C-alpha positions as a printed NumPy array, in Angstrom:
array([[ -8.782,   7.684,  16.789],
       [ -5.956,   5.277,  17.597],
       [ -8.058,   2.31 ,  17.433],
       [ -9.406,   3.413,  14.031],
       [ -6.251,   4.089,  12.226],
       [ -4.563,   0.31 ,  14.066],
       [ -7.513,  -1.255,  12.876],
       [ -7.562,   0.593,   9.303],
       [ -3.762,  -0.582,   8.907],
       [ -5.159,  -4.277,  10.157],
       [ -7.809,  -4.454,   7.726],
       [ -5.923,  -2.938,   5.206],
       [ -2.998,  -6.042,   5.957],
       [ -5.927,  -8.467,   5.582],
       [ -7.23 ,  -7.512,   2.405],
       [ -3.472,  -7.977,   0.716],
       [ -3.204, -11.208,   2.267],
       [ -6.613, -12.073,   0.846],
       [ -5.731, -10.551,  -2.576],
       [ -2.522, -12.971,  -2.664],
       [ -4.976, -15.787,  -2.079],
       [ -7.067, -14.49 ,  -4.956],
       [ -3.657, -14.881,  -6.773],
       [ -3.285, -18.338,  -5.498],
       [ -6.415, -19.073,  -6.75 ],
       [ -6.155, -17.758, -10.263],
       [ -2.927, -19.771, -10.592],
       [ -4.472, -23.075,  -9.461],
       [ -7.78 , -22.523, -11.813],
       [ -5.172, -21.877, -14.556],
       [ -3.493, -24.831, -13.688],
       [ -6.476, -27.103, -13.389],
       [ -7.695, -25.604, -16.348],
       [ -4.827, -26.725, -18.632],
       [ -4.989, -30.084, -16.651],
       [ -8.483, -30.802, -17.198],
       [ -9.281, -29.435, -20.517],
       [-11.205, -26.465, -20.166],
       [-11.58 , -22.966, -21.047],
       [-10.631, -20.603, -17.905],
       [ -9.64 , -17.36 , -19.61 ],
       [ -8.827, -14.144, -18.041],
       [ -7.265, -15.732, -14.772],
       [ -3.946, -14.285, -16.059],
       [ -5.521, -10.802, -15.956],
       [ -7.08 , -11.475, -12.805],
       [ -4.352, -12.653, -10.857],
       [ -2.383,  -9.852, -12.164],
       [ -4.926,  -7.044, -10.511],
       [ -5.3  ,  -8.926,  -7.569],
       [ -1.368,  -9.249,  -7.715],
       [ -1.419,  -5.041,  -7.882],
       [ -3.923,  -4.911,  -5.326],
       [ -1.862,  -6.914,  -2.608],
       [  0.749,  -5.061,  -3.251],
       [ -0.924,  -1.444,  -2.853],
       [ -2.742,  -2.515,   0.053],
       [  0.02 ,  -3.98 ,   1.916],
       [  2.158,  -0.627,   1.522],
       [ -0.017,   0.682,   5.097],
       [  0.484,  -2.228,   7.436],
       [  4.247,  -2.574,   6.262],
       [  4.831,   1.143,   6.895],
       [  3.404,   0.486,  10.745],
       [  5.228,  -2.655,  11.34 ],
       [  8.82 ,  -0.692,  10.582],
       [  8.871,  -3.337,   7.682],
       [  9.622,  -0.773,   4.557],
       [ 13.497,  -0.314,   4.438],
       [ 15.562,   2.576,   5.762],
       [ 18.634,   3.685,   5.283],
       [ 20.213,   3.319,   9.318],
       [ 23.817,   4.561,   8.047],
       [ 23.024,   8.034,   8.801],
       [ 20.12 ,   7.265,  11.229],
       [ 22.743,   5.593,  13.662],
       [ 25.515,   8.804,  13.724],
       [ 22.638,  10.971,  14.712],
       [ 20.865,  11.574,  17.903],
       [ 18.636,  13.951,  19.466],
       [ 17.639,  17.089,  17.836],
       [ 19.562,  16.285,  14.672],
       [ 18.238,  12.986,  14.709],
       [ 14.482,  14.282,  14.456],
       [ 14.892,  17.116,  12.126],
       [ 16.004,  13.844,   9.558],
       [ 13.148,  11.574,  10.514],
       [ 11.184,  14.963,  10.56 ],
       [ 12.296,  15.983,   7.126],
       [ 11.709,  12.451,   5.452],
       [  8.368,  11.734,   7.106],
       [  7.641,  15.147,   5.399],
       [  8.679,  14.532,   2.181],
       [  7.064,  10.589,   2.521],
       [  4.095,  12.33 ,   3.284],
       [  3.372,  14.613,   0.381],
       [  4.956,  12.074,  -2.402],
       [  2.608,   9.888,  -1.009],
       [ -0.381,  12.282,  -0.851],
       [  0.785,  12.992,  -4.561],
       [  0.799,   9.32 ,  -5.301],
       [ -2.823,   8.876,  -3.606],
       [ -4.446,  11.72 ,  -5.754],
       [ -3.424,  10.657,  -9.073],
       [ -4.31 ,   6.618,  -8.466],
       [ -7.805,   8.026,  -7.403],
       [ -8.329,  10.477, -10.653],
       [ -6.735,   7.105, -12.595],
       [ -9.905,   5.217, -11.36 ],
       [-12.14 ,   8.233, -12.23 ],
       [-10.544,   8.939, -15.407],
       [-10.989,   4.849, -16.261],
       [-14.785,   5.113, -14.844],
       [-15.455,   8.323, -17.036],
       [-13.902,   6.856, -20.363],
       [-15.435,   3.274, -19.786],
       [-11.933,   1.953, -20.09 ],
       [-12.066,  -1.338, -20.06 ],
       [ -8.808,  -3.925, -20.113],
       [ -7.242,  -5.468, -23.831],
       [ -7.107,  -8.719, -22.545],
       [-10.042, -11.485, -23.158],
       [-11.876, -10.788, -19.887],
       [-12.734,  -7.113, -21.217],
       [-12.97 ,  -6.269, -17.407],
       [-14.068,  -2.512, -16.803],
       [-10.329,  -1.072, -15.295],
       [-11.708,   1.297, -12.791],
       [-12.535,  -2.007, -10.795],
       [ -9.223,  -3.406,  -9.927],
       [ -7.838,   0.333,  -9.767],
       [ -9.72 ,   0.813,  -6.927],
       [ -7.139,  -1.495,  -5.069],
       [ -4.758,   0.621,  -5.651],
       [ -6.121,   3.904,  -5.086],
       [ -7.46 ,   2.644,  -1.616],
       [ -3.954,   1.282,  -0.908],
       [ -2.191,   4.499,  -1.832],
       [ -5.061,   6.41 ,   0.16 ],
       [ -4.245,   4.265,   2.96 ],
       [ -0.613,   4.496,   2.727],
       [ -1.066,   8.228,   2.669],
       [ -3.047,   8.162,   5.874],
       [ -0.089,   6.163,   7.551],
       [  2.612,   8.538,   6.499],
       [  0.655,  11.05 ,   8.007],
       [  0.239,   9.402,  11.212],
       [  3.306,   8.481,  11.286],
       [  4.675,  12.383,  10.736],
       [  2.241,  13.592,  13.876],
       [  3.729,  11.093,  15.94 ],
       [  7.235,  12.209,  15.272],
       [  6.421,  15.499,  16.069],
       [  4.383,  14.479,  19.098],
       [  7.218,  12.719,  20.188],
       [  5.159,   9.646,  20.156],
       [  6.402,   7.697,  17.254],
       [  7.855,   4.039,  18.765],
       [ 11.385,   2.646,  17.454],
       [ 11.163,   0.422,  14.893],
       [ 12.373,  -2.92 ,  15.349],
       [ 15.852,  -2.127,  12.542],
       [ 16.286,   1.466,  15.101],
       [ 15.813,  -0.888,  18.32 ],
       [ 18.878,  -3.223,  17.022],
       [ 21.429,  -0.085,  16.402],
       [ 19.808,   3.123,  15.843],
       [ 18.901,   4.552,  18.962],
       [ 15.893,   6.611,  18.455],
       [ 15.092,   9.736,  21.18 ]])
């Protein structure tokens, strides 16, 4: 299962990175476009859901890589059982705002699939397609909080590298 859920963060890191290159090459077509004389429209609109999909899909592999930013203040005064009944409480909390946050980006892409909802822009592109970015990315991200909250309470949840440089973490 370990292997699955490292390799579900991985791929999940990938597909941001790819999405920023999708962004990269919106811009450039947009660019070359202008330069050149010809009609390229709906890049903007395009780079701006694979923009939102980076983002979403990067919110995993950040969360794993003790990249998303804590508040040590508090984190460094503590230690031992005090100090895991706070990472305890917030991994909770993490957890179900995140579940929350999951649910309703995955009825959003149902909801814009049922309606036919389609974007205002020239590219008329059917929304539920670059919502699904999101909703895997917040699905994703959901997954991660919980693995993250079973390892605390497992005790096997590693120190991240901001608790390694002054918040000792038992």
């Amino acid at each position: 299962m370990r292997k699955f859920l490292d390799g579900l963060y991985t791929a999940s890191g990938w597909l941001a990175g790819i999405s920023m290159v999708g962004v990269l090459l919106m811009v450039l077509l947009t660019i070359f476009s202008r330069f050149f004389g010809f009609a390229a429209p709906g890049t903007d609109a395009y780079a701006g859901y694979a923009m939102a999909g980076a983002g979403f899909l990067a919110l995993a592999s950040a969360l794993k890589h003790g990249e998303h930013i804590r508040v040590t203040l508090i984190l460094g005064m503590l230690k031992g059982k005090a100090l895991k009944a706070l990472e305890v409480t917030a991994l909770s909390v993490a957890t179900v705002l995140s579940g929350f946050l999951a649910f309703y980006a995955c009825r959003l892409v149902w909801q814009s699939w049922e309606i036919e909802d389609i974007s205002v822009s020239i590219d008329a592109t059917p929304l539920w397609i670059p919502q699904i970015l999101m909703a895997v990315g917040c699905v994703i991200f959901f997954i991660a909080f919980c693995d993250e909250l079973v390892l605390e309470l497992r005790g096997l949840r590693k120190p991240r590298a901001a608790d390694a440089e002054g918040t000792p973490h038992e």
